Each structure stands twice: as C-alpha cells, then as structure tokens.
mmCIF file of C-alpha atoms in Angstrom:
data_model
loop_
_atom_site.group_PDB
_atom_site.id
_atom_site.type_symbol
_atom_site.label_atom_id
_atom_site.label_comp_id
_atom_site.label_asym_id
_atom_site.label_seq_id
_atom_site.Cartn_x
_atom_site.Cartn_y
_atom_site.Cartn_z
ATOM 1 C CA MET V 1 -0.020 -0.016 0.166
ATOM 2 C CA THR V 2 1.486 3.220 -1.173
ATOM 3 C CA PRO V 3 1.227 6.197 1.515
ATOM 4 C CA ALA V 4 -0.690 9.063 0.537
ATOM 5 C CA THR V 5 2.004 11.433 1.411
ATOM 6 C CA GLY V 6 5.494 10.490 1.448
ATOM 7 C CA THR V 7 8.941 12.293 2.286
ATOM 8 C CA PRO V 8 11.501 12.486 -0.373
ATOM 9 C CA ALA V 9 13.590 9.877 1.525
ATOM 10 C CA ALA V 10 10.554 7.408 1.297
ATOM 11 C CA THR V 11 9.765 7.927 -2.319
ATOM 12 C CA GLY V 12 13.233 8.200 -3.439
ATOM 13 C CA THR V 13 12.595 11.356 -5.314
ATOM 14 C CA PRO V 14 15.093 14.244 -4.675
ATOM 15 C CA GLY V 15 13.122 17.062 -2.853
ATOM 16 C CA PRO V 16 13.585 20.842 -3.612
ATOM 17 C CA ALA V 17 16.881 22.471 -2.658
ATOM 18 C CA ARG V 18 16.426 23.992 0.643
ATOM 19 C CA PRO V 19 17.586 27.721 0.616
ATOM 20 C CA PRO V 20 20.096 28.681 3.198
ATOM 21 C CA GLY V 21 18.976 29.712 6.695
ATOM 22 C CA PRO V 22 18.741 33.288 7.403
ATOM 23 C CA GLY V 23 21.987 33.157 9.642
ATOM 24 C CA THR V 24 24.189 31.930 6.701
ATOM 25 C CA ALA V 25 24.721 35.200 5.293
ATOM 26 C CA ALA V 26 25.261 36.822 8.572
ATOM 27 C CA ALA V 27 27.665 34.031 9.730
ATOM 28 C CA THR V 28 29.871 34.589 6.543
ATOM 29 C CA ALA V 29 29.624 38.614 6.743
ATOM 30 C CA PRO V 30 32.272 38.655 9.692
ATOM 31 C CA VAL V 31 34.582 36.098 8.105
ATOM 32 C CA ARG V 32 34.704 38.267 4.930
ATOM 33 C CA THR V 33 35.030 41.427 6.879
ATOM 34 C CA ALA V 34 37.975 40.005 8.893
ATOM 35 C CA LEU V 35 39.757 38.768 5.622
ATOM 36 C CA ARG V 36 39.455 42.223 4.023
ATOM 37 C CA GLY V 37 40.642 43.934 7.046
ATOM 38 C CA GLY V 38 43.526 41.360 7.233
ATOM 39 C CA GLY V 39 44.316 42.105 3.553
ATOM 40 C CA LEU V 40 44.501 46.015 4.459
ATOM 41 C CA LEU V 41 46.967 45.116 7.344
ATOM 42 C CA VAL V 42 49.162 42.922 4.877
ATOM 43 C CA LEU V 43 49.048 45.827 2.150
ATOM 44 C CA ALA V 44 50.053 48.421 4.876
ATOM 45 C CA GLY V 45 52.906 46.391 5.745
ATOM 46 C CA VAL V 46 53.904 45.873 1.981
ATOM 47 C CA LEU V 47 53.590 49.648 1.606
ATOM 48 C CA LEU V 48 55.910 50.420 4.485
ATOM 49 C CA LEU V 49 58.566 48.054 3.219
ATOM 50 C CA LEU V 50 58.444 49.904 -0.038
ATOM 51 C CA VAL V 51 58.770 53.263 1.908
ATOM 52 C CA VAL V 52 61.892 51.928 3.578
ATOM 53 C CA LEU V 53 63.375 50.756 0.224
ATOM 54 C CA SER V 54 62.400 53.969 -1.648
ATOM 55 C CA THR V 55 64.510 56.099 1.080
ATOM 56 C CA TRP V 56 67.339 53.497 0.922
ATOM 57 C CA ILE V 57 68.068 52.579 -2.578
ATOM 58 C CA GLY V 58 69.343 55.020 -5.030
ATOM 59 C CA ALA V 59 72.514 56.059 -7.146
ATOM 60 C CA LYS V 60 74.463 56.679 -3.987
ATOM 61 C CA ASP V 61 75.149 53.581 -1.821
ATOM 62 C CA THR V 62 73.828 53.939 1.695
ATOM 63 C CA GLY V 63 73.379 51.756 4.444
ATOM 64 C CA ILE V 64 70.098 51.272 6.196
ATOM 65 C CA GLY V 65 71.512 52.560 9.495
ATOM 66 C CA GLN V 66 72.638 55.715 7.676
ATOM 67 C CA VAL V 67 69.203 56.234 6.340
ATOM 68 C CA TRP V 68 67.710 55.867 9.738
ATOM 69 C CA SER V 69 70.032 58.209 11.268
ATOM 70 C CA ALA V 70 69.492 60.849 8.589
ATOM 71 C CA LEU V 71 65.833 60.774 9.092
ATOM 72 C CA TRP V 72 66.260 61.994 12.547
ATOM 73 C CA THR V 73 69.315 63.682 12.614
ATOM 74 C CA ASP V 74 70.754 66.439 10.370
ATOM 75 C CA ASP V 75 74.559 66.075 10.628
ATOM 76 C CA GLY V 76 75.338 68.172 7.426
ATOM 77 C CA SER V 77 76.667 65.142 5.716
ATOM 78 C CA TYR V 78 76.363 64.532 2.064
ATOM 79 C CA THR V 79 74.224 61.178 2.894
ATOM 80 C CA THR V 80 72.041 62.989 4.958
ATOM 81 C CA ASP V 81 71.392 65.810 2.245
ATOM 82 C CA VAL V 82 70.611 62.757 -0.185
ATOM 83 C CA VAL V 83 68.100 61.131 2.056
ATOM 84 C CA ARG V 84 66.350 64.263 3.448
ATOM 85 C CA GLU V 85 66.463 66.676 0.422
ATOM 86 C CA LEU V 86 65.937 64.016 -2.255
ATOM 87 C CA ARG V 87 64.661 60.590 -1.442
ATOM 88 C CA LEU V 88 62.458 61.268 1.325
ATOM 89 C CA PRO V 89 60.286 64.017 -0.583
ATOM 90 C CA ARG V 90 60.496 61.728 -3.653
ATOM 91 C CA THR V 91 58.815 58.999 -1.594
ATOM 92 C CA LEU V 92 56.296 61.149 0.082
ATOM 93 C CA VAL V 93 55.286 62.693 -3.478
ATOM 94 C CA GLY V 94 55.044 59.003 -4.656
ATOM 95 C CA LEU V 95 52.918 57.876 -1.922
ATOM 96 C CA MET V 96 50.330 60.839 -2.420
ATOM 97 C CA THR V 97 50.671 60.701 -6.101
ATOM 98 C CA GLY V 98 49.786 56.934 -6.099
ATOM 99 C CA ALA V 99 46.945 57.107 -3.465
ATOM 100 C CA ALA V 100 45.224 59.990 -5.425
ATOM 101 C CA LEU V 101 45.406 58.256 -8.814
ATOM 102 C CA GLY V 102 44.256 54.776 -7.485
ATOM 103 C CA VAL V 103 41.402 56.402 -5.644
ATOM 104 C CA ALA V 104 40.493 58.724 -8.439
ATOM 105 C CA GLY V 105 40.410 55.638 -10.875
ATOM 106 C CA ALA V 106 38.057 53.866 -8.682
ATOM 107 C CA VAL V 107 35.586 56.685 -8.340
ATOM 108 C CA MET V 108 35.868 57.302 -12.095
ATOM 109 C CA GLN V 109 34.960 53.776 -12.998
ATOM 110 C CA ALA V 110 32.099 53.888 -10.393
ATOM 111 C CA VAL V 111 30.622 57.007 -11.444
ATOM 112 C CA THR V 112 30.647 56.034 -15.224
ATOM 113 C CA ARG V 113 29.932 52.443 -14.594
ATOM 114 C CA ASN V 114 32.735 51.380 -16.635
ATOM 115 C CA PRO V 115 35.402 49.201 -15.566
ATOM 116 C CA LEU V 116 37.727 50.129 -18.241
ATOM 117 C CA ALA V 117 37.682 53.863 -17.375
ATOM 118 C CA ASP V 118 40.581 55.981 -16.194
ATOM 119 C CA PRO V 119 40.851 59.482 -14.590
ATOM 120 C CA GLY V 120 42.129 60.711 -18.126
ATOM 121 C CA LEU V 121 38.624 60.007 -19.319
ATOM 122 C CA LEU V 122 37.551 63.606 -17.880
ATOM 123 C CA GLY V 123 40.294 65.098 -19.706
ATOM 124 C CA VAL V 124 42.409 65.805 -16.662
ATOM 125 C CA ASN V 125 45.713 64.723 -18.277
ATOM 126 C CA ALA V 126 45.028 66.851 -21.335
ATOM 127 C CA GLY V 127 44.023 69.831 -19.363
ATOM 128 C CA ALA V 128 47.139 69.608 -17.185
ATOM 129 C CA SER V 129 49.420 69.189 -20.214
ATOM 130 C CA VAL V 130 48.011 72.268 -22.157
ATOM 131 C CA ALA V 131 48.633 74.459 -18.996
ATOM 132 C CA VAL V 132 52.100 73.294 -18.869
ATOM 133 C CA VAL V 133 52.683 73.853 -22.402
ATOM 134 C CA PHE V 134 51.047 77.388 -22.068
ATOM 135 C CA GLY V 135 52.975 78.271 -18.854
ATOM 136 C CA ILE V 136 56.406 77.357 -20.630
ATOM 137 C CA GLY V 137 56.062 78.385 -24.331
ATOM 138 C CA VAL V 138 53.668 81.406 -23.872
ATOM 139 C CA ILE V 139 54.356 82.987 -20.550
ATOM 140 C CA GLN V 140 57.929 81.627 -20.025
ATOM 141 C CA LEU V 141 57.468 80.161 -16.636
ATOM 142 C CA THR V 142 60.451 78.399 -15.327
ATOM 143 C CA GLY V 143 59.746 77.661 -11.617
ATOM 144 C CA PHE V 144 58.693 74.136 -11.139
ATOM 145 C CA LEU V 145 55.875 75.058 -8.405
ATOM 146 C CA SER V 146 54.473 77.667 -10.592
ATOM 147 C CA LEU V 147 53.868 75.095 -13.281
ATOM 148 C CA VAL V 148 52.558 72.726 -10.569
ATOM 149 C CA TRP V 149 49.779 75.202 -9.728
ATOM 150 C CA LEU V 150 49.122 76.105 -13.361
ATOM 151 C CA SER V 151 48.860 72.470 -14.337
ATOM 152 C CA PHE V 152 46.321 71.874 -11.320
ATOM 153 C CA ALA V 153 44.121 74.872 -12.718
ATOM 154 C CA GLY V 154 44.226 73.649 -16.295
ATOM 155 C CA ALA V 155 43.153 70.135 -15.260
ATOM 156 C CA ALA V 156 40.353 71.523 -12.846
ATOM 157 C CA VAL V 157 38.990 73.987 -15.585
ATOM 158 C CA THR V 158 38.954 71.180 -18.287
ATOM 159 C CA THR V 159 37.204 68.691 -16.117
ATOM 160 C CA VAL V 160 34.479 71.378 -15.317
ATOM 161 C CA LEU V 161 34.240 72.014 -19.037
ATOM 162 C CA VAL V 162 33.667 68.358 -19.675
ATOM 163 C CA TYR V 163 31.100 68.225 -16.920
ATOM 164 C CA LEU V 164 29.055 71.010 -18.357
ATOM 165 C CA LEU V 165 29.128 69.419 -21.709
ATOM 166 C CA GLY V 166 28.099 65.981 -20.307
ATOM 167 C CA ALA V 167 25.357 67.431 -18.374
ATOM 168 C CA SER V 168 23.792 69.509 -21.133
ATOM 169 C CA GLY V 169 20.671 68.373 -22.588
ATOM 170 C CA ARG V 170 17.598 66.521 -21.039
ATOM 171 C CA ALA V 171 19.324 63.350 -20.130
ATOM 172 C CA GLY V 172 21.851 65.002 -17.788
ATOM 173 C CA PRO V 173 25.316 63.737 -16.758
ATOM 174 C CA THR V 174 24.890 60.406 -17.710
ATOM 175 C CA PRO V 175 28.150 58.103 -17.809
ATOM 176 C CA VAL V 176 28.033 57.731 -21.671
ATOM 177 C CA ARG V 177 27.777 61.527 -22.243
ATOM 178 C CA LEU V 178 30.669 62.250 -19.739
ATOM 179 C CA ALA V 179 32.683 59.534 -21.393
ATOM 180 C CA LEU V 180 32.139 61.154 -24.798
ATOM 181 C CA ALA V 181 32.626 64.708 -23.773
ATOM 182 C CA GLY V 182 35.838 63.777 -22.141
ATOM 183 C CA ALA V 183 36.974 61.842 -25.083
ATOM 184 C CA ALA V 184 36.223 64.905 -27.405
ATOM 185 C CA VAL V 185 37.888 67.509 -25.218
ATOM 186 C CA SER V 186 41.028 65.517 -24.794
ATOM 187 C CA ALA V 187 41.290 64.952 -28.460
ATOM 188 C CA SER V 188 40.821 68.692 -29.242
ATOM 189 C CA LEU V 189 43.452 69.490 -26.573
ATOM 190 C CA SER V 190 45.897 67.054 -27.902
ATOM 191 C CA GLY V 191 45.940 68.797 -31.124
ATOM 192 C CA VAL V 192 46.506 72.189 -29.252
ATOM 193 C CA ILE V 193 49.537 70.463 -27.368
ATOM 194 C CA ALA V 194 50.938 69.150 -30.591
ATOM 195 C CA GLY V 195 50.608 72.408 -32.392
ATOM 196 C CA LEU V 196 52.401 74.494 -29.606
ATOM 197 C CA THR V 197 55.107 72.130 -29.019
ATOM 198 C CA VAL V 198 56.070 71.883 -32.707
ATOM 199 C CA PHE V 199 56.993 75.656 -32.817
ATOM 200 C CA ASP V 200 58.622 75.636 -29.458
ATOM 201 C CA SER V 201 61.631 73.329 -28.869
ATOM 202 C CA ALA V 202 62.158 74.224 -25.086
ATOM 203 C CA THR V 203 58.548 73.433 -24.485
ATOM 204 C CA TYR V 204 58.887 70.103 -26.371
ATOM 205 C CA GLU V 205 62.053 69.276 -24.434
ATOM 206 C CA TYR V 206 60.377 69.913 -20.980
ATOM 207 C CA LEU V 207 56.994 68.218 -22.006
ATOM 208 C CA ARG V 208 58.861 65.113 -23.320
ATOM 209 C CA PHE V 209 60.094 64.081 -19.829
ATOM 210 C CA TRP V 210 56.994 65.534 -18.124
ATOM 211 C CA MET V 211 54.444 63.330 -20.071
ATOM 212 C CA VAL V 212 56.049 60.291 -19.194
ATOM 213 C CA GLY V 213 55.499 60.768 -15.540
ATOM 214 C CA SER V 214 58.367 61.242 -13.113
ATOM 215 C CA LEU V 215 59.167 61.538 -9.504
ATOM 216 C CA ALA V 216 62.780 62.744 -9.921
ATOM 217 C CA GLY V 217 63.625 66.228 -8.446
ATOM 218 C CA ARG V 218 60.554 66.661 -6.433
ATOM 219 C CA ASP V 219 61.311 68.486 -3.068
ATOM 220 C CA ALA V 220 59.888 69.132 0.269
ATOM 221 C CA GLY V 221 57.966 72.197 -0.801
ATOM 222 C CA LEU V 222 56.190 70.225 -3.478
ATOM 223 C CA ALA V 223 55.180 67.399 -1.047
ATOM 224 C CA ALA V 224 53.749 69.813 1.323
ATOM 225 C CA GLN V 225 51.591 71.607 -1.264
ATOM 226 C CA LEU V 226 50.375 68.453 -2.465
ATOM 227 C CA LEU V 227 49.364 67.259 0.881
ATOM 228 C CA PRO V 228 46.232 69.097 1.339
ATOM 229 C CA PHE V 229 44.657 68.526 -1.933
ATOM 230 C CA THR V 230 45.375 64.761 -1.505
ATOM 231 C CA LEU V 231 43.925 64.559 1.924
ATOM 232 C CA ALA V 232 40.676 66.675 0.766
ATOM 233 C CA GLY V 233 40.100 64.334 -2.210
ATOM 234 C CA LEU V 234 40.744 61.149 -0.387
ATOM 235 C CA LEU V 235 38.324 62.128 2.356
ATOM 236 C CA LEU V 236 35.741 63.318 -0.043
ATOM 237 C CA ALA V 237 35.943 59.943 -2.039
ATOM 238 C CA LEU V 238 35.606 57.954 1.097
ATOM 239 C CA LEU V 239 32.346 59.866 1.903
ATOM 240 C CA LEU V 240 31.089 59.178 -1.564
ATOM 241 C CA ALA V 241 31.543 55.361 -1.137
ATOM 242 C CA ARG V 242 27.835 54.649 -0.026
ATOM 243 C CA PRO V 243 26.155 56.951 -2.601
ATOM 244 C CA LEU V 244 28.287 55.604 -5.458
ATOM 245 C CA ASN V 245 27.471 52.143 -4.221
ATOM 246 C CA ALA V 246 23.665 53.045 -4.780
ATOM 247 C CA LEU V 247 24.489 54.780 -7.997
ATOM 248 C CA ALA V 248 26.081 51.563 -9.218
ATOM 249 C CA LEU V 249 22.684 49.738 -9.211
ATOM 250 C CA GLY V 250 21.168 52.258 -11.677
ATOM 251 C CA ASP V 251 19.884 55.845 -11.811
ATOM 252 C CA ASP V 252 16.375 54.638 -10.814
ATOM 253 C CA LEU V 253 17.308 52.219 -8.151
ATOM 254 C CA GLY V 254 19.567 54.848 -6.763
ATOM 255 C CA ARG V 255 16.970 57.418 -6.632
ATOM 256 C CA ALA V 256 14.658 54.962 -5.015
ATOM 257 C CA LEU V 257 17.464 54.331 -2.164
ATOM 258 C CA GLY V 258 17.520 57.985 -1.492
ATOM 259 C CA THR V 259 20.566 59.074 -3.535
ATOM 260 C CA ARG V 260 20.572 62.491 -5.255
ATOM 261 C CA THR V 261 22.309 61.100 -8.729
ATOM 262 C CA ALA V 262 23.225 64.502 -10.050
ATOM 263 C CA ARG V 263 24.773 65.788 -6.801
ATOM 264 C CA THR V 264 26.610 62.474 -6.486
ATOM 265 C CA ARG V 265 27.960 62.673 -9.886
ATOM 266 C CA LEU V 266 28.925 66.313 -9.440
ATOM 267 C CA ALA V 267 30.541 65.455 -6.185
ATOM 268 C CA ALA V 268 32.502 62.408 -7.804
ATOM 269 C CA VAL V 269 33.823 64.709 -10.702
ATOM 270 C CA VAL V 270 35.052 67.240 -8.029
ATOM 271 C CA THR V 271 36.780 64.530 -6.271
ATOM 272 C CA VAL V 272 38.511 62.909 -9.410
ATOM 273 C CA THR V 273 39.565 66.681 -10.391
ATOM 274 C CA VAL V 274 41.215 67.685 -6.979
ATOM 275 C CA LEU V 275 43.005 63.963 -6.791
ATOM 276 C CA CYS V 276 43.869 63.403 -10.436
ATOM 277 C CA GLY V 277 44.784 67.143 -11.147
ATOM 278 C CA ALA V 278 47.070 67.473 -8.288
ATOM 279 C CA ALA V 279 48.910 64.201 -8.925
ATOM 280 C CA THR V 280 49.264 64.814 -12.678
ATOM 281 C CA ALA V 281 50.443 68.363 -11.730
ATOM 282 C CA ALA V 282 52.989 67.035 -9.454
ATOM 283 C CA ALA V 283 54.274 63.923 -11.350
ATOM 284 C CA GLY V 284 52.991 63.969 -14.780
ATOM 285 C CA PRO V 285 50.423 61.808 -16.224
ATOM 286 C CA ILE V 286 51.585 58.442 -14.852
ATOM 287 C CA GLY V 287 49.848 55.831 -16.759
ATOM 288 C CA PHE V 288 47.807 52.639 -15.768
ATOM 289 C CA VAL V 289 47.855 53.357 -11.985
ATOM 290 C CA GLY V 290 44.231 54.757 -12.117
ATOM 291 C CA LEU V 291 43.116 51.950 -14.578
ATOM 292 C CA VAL V 292 44.691 48.690 -13.258
ATOM 293 C CA ILE V 293 44.742 49.233 -9.315
ATOM 294 C CA PRO V 294 40.638 49.666 -8.929
ATOM 295 C CA LEU V 295 40.453 46.423 -11.052
ATOM 296 C CA VAL V 296 42.776 44.529 -8.962
ATOM 297 C CA ALA V 297 41.019 46.073 -5.753
ATOM 298 C CA ARG V 298 37.675 44.832 -6.973
ATOM 299 C CA TRP V 299 39.051 41.415 -7.521
ATOM 300 C CA LEU V 300 40.353 41.160 -3.993
ATOM 301 C CA THR V 301 37.288 42.694 -2.305
ATOM 302 C CA GLY V 302 34.342 42.561 -4.416
ATOM 303 C CA PRO V 303 32.466 45.718 -5.879
ATOM 304 C CA ASP V 304 31.611 47.434 -2.432
ATOM 305 C CA LEU V 305 33.450 50.811 -2.609
ATOM 306 C CA ARG V 306 33.713 50.740 1.072
ATOM 307 C CA TRP V 307 36.521 48.454 0.616
ATOM 308 C CA VAL V 308 37.686 49.047 -2.855
ATOM 309 C CA LEU V 309 38.806 52.794 -2.053
ATOM 310 C CA PRO V 310 40.862 51.870 0.989
ATOM 311 C CA TYR V 311 42.461 48.889 -0.978
ATOM 312 C CA SER V 312 43.107 51.327 -3.981
ATOM 313 C CA MET V 313 44.548 53.909 -1.308
ATOM 314 C CA LEU V 314 47.288 51.220 -0.477
ATOM 315 C CA LEU V 315 47.828 49.376 -3.741
ATOM 316 C CA ALA V 316 48.423 52.388 -5.907
ATOM 317 C CA PRO V 317 51.201 53.871 -3.897
ATOM 318 C CA ALA V 318 52.680 50.634 -3.545
ATOM 319 C CA LEU V 319 52.939 50.145 -7.453
ATOM 320 C CA VAL V 320 54.234 53.805 -7.946
ATOM 321 C CA LEU V 321 56.999 53.315 -5.188
ATOM 322 C CA LEU V 322 57.732 49.611 -6.634
ATOM 323 C CA ALA V 323 58.072 51.197 -10.044
ATOM 324 C CA ASP V 324 60.117 53.997 -9.010
ATOM 325 C CA VAL V 325 62.661 51.624 -7.123
ATOM 326 C CA ILE V 326 62.866 49.447 -10.197
ATOM 327 C CA GLY V 327 63.489 52.414 -12.371
ATOM 328 C CA ARG V 328 66.461 53.594 -10.235
ATOM 329 C CA VAL V 329 68.309 50.259 -10.667
ATOM 330 C CA ALA V 330 67.108 48.904 -13.964
ATOM 331 C CA VAL V 331 69.523 50.822 -16.037
ATOM 332 C CA PRO V 332 73.091 51.184 -14.397
ATOM 333 C CA GLY V 333 74.317 54.789 -14.280
ATOM 334 C CA ASP V 334 70.915 55.878 -15.485
ATOM 335 C CA GLU V 335 67.315 56.056 -14.336
ATOM 336 C CA LEU V 336 63.888 55.065 -15.962
ATOM 337 C CA GLU V 337 60.897 57.457 -15.222
ATOM 338 C CA VAL V 338 58.126 55.843 -13.100
ATOM 339 C CA GLY V 339 55.667 56.324 -15.798
ATOM 340 C CA ALA V 340 57.537 54.144 -18.080
ATOM 341 C CA VAL V 341 57.822 51.301 -15.431
ATOM 342 C CA THR V 342 54.264 51.489 -14.426
ATOM 343 C CA ALA V 343 53.227 50.997 -18.217
ATOM 344 C CA VAL V 344 55.622 47.934 -18.481
ATOM 345 C CA ILE V 345 54.169 46.510 -15.193
ATOM 346 C CA GLY V 346 50.601 47.659 -15.447
ATOM 347 C CA ALA V 347 49.825 46.561 -19.138
ATOM 348 C CA PRO V 348 50.370 42.976 -18.732
ATOM 349 C CA VAL V 349 48.215 42.959 -15.491
ATOM 350 C CA PHE V 350 45.602 44.898 -17.072
ATOM 351 C CA ILE V 351 45.443 42.496 -20.210
ATOM 352 C CA ALA V 352 45.196 39.581 -17.726
ATOM 353 C CA MET V 353 42.342 41.094 -15.891
ATOM 354 C CA VAL V 354 40.413 42.048 -18.999
ATOM 355 C CA CYS V 355 40.835 38.513 -20.423
ATOM 356 C CA ARG V 356 40.014 36.810 -16.988
ATOM 357 C CA ARG V 357 36.907 38.931 -16.202
ATOM 358 C CA LYS V 358 35.639 39.251 -19.852
ATOM 359 C CA GLU V 359 35.098 42.963 -19.310
ATOM 360 C CA ALA V 360 36.349 44.211 -22.659
ATOM 361 C CA SER V 361 32.795 44.159 -23.772
ATOM 362 C CA LEU V 362 31.191 46.218 -21.334
#
C-alpha cells in the first residue's frame, strides 16, 4: 500500500533544494570582513617596506643605518642631504600621487559604471598638459612650483568643461555623455598641445619628460603643497562610497534608495579633479595606475566601494613606489622614469584582468 504522502527519503525522489538559513549570510559576513581587514594590514606592511626601500635605494650606496640616522638627525653630511632633500620628498610625493591616482580611478569607474575607465577620461591629463605647455611656451614660466599650480588649474578647468558638456540636454550627466565629452575635449586639447610644441623646442624638451611621469627632482615644498589636496580628495572619496554604491545599481534604483544622482556625480567629478589634477601636476600623467589598481582592488574585495577605495589607497602607492625603485636600478648609471615602468608592469596585468573577467565587452 502506497502512502498518501511521503517524504523524499521514502519515495526516492529528490526534494527541492532547501534555501540557506537566514543566519548563513550573517555568519559569513564577519569572516569576509576579517579577511578584508587582514588584507588591508598586509598591504600596509608591504607599503611600509616599499617606503623603506624607496628612501634606501638610489644611485649613492647608503646603509640602512645611515638612512635611519639621516631621517632623525641632520648632521650636515652628504648622505643626510641625499636622504632628506631628495629621497624622502620623492617617496612622499610617490605615496600621495599613487593614492590619489588609485582612488580617482576607482571613483571614475564607479561614476561611469565602466570598469575600463581611467582618470584621464575626464580630460584631466590633457588639461594639465595644455597648461604646462602654455606656461612654458607662452608666459615663459621656469619655476617648477609655478608650473604645478598652473597644471592643476588647467586640469580643473578642463574637467568642469567636460562636466558641463556632459550635463547639457535633458538626459543630464549620464556616464556615456561624460565619457564622450571627455574623449572629445581630450582629442581637441591634444591637437593644441601638438601645435604648440612643434613651434617651441624648449617646450617640447620639457614636455617630453613631463608627459612620461616622473618623481625625480621633487622637493619637500612640493610635497607640502600636494598634501592638502590629496587629503581633501581622499576624504571626499571615502564619503562618496555609499552613494556611489547605490548609483552603481542604476539611476532609478539609486534614486529609490535616496541617492541624489546628479549631486553624487558632481561630487565625484570634483573628487577626481582634485585627486588626479594634483597628482598629474606634481608627477605628470603616470599611466595605468588609475586603470589597473581599481580592477585589482575589486578582484580582491568585491564591488563594495567601502573596501575598494581603501584597498586602492594602499595598492596604488605601492605600485608607484615599486616602479620608482625598479626604475632607479634597472639601468646602471641612469634611471627610468616611473611612468615608463608602471606602463611595463601595468599593461600585462590589465590584459590579464580583462581576459579573466571578460570585461572588454562592457
């Protein structure tokens, strides 16, 4: 006699899959948080090691004890001058430049919802370059700090122009319109740069090295001027993590969650301008940092910007300092600029990430 009702075990028929209990996600969340927090500690340790290497390794052979002593005591020796006046400011600029580019790239990819976007998408690099060319070739500026401020102003003006163009029309500043406006403005400014440099050899010589991206020759005054812009931009980016997370779900759902999409995009554009403009002005347009680092950070943490931004803040300066150290020792008796080394390191990583994640079609 067959029972009227039977259990899956009695009838031999597999039952429906039982959904995980309500405590499953809650149980795994602390584990994920602990792993991500541990990853931040590991990255902080790696970055600290690279800071030590950056102040230690250079054209002049110095012992680690000499470096440590020079950091705390100014005895007037040549070694102390090298460490305090050359290597330490160079390291500090590398830290701030890397953090600014990495976080700017993460914010840019979030606000455009394009994992292949980079800070240059808003025309920051082109605006800074035009300002430098104008400063050298037209108004005959020679001081580096003057060029830094002019470069920053050019980056800011260009980004505002791109935002106004992208925000025109009924649709407002959508990701596609911002990307198209940035590409158009960058292409136009590249033509201006080419025209100015052709007729001025001095401008061309300076721009030829600046466009590669370099930390060489940066002093303590530049590091001090770069610090407030970097801190302000990083703080603003961290405050935007939650609104940008909501915006990543789409404009309609973001508004349903209480996010003011236009205000969030405007704040994100300001953040990218401050961070990438200051970094580009200080070290030139260092490539691949703002593009590759956010991809690696999302691969390690997932899409939550509350973790992506801190990871980018540590991974990016680690890459910049590593590239700078490699550039000092790769060519005996000479030095490779940091922008050239980041391109050599970043391009294969970027290709591997795109192939792995199948993101080239997005």
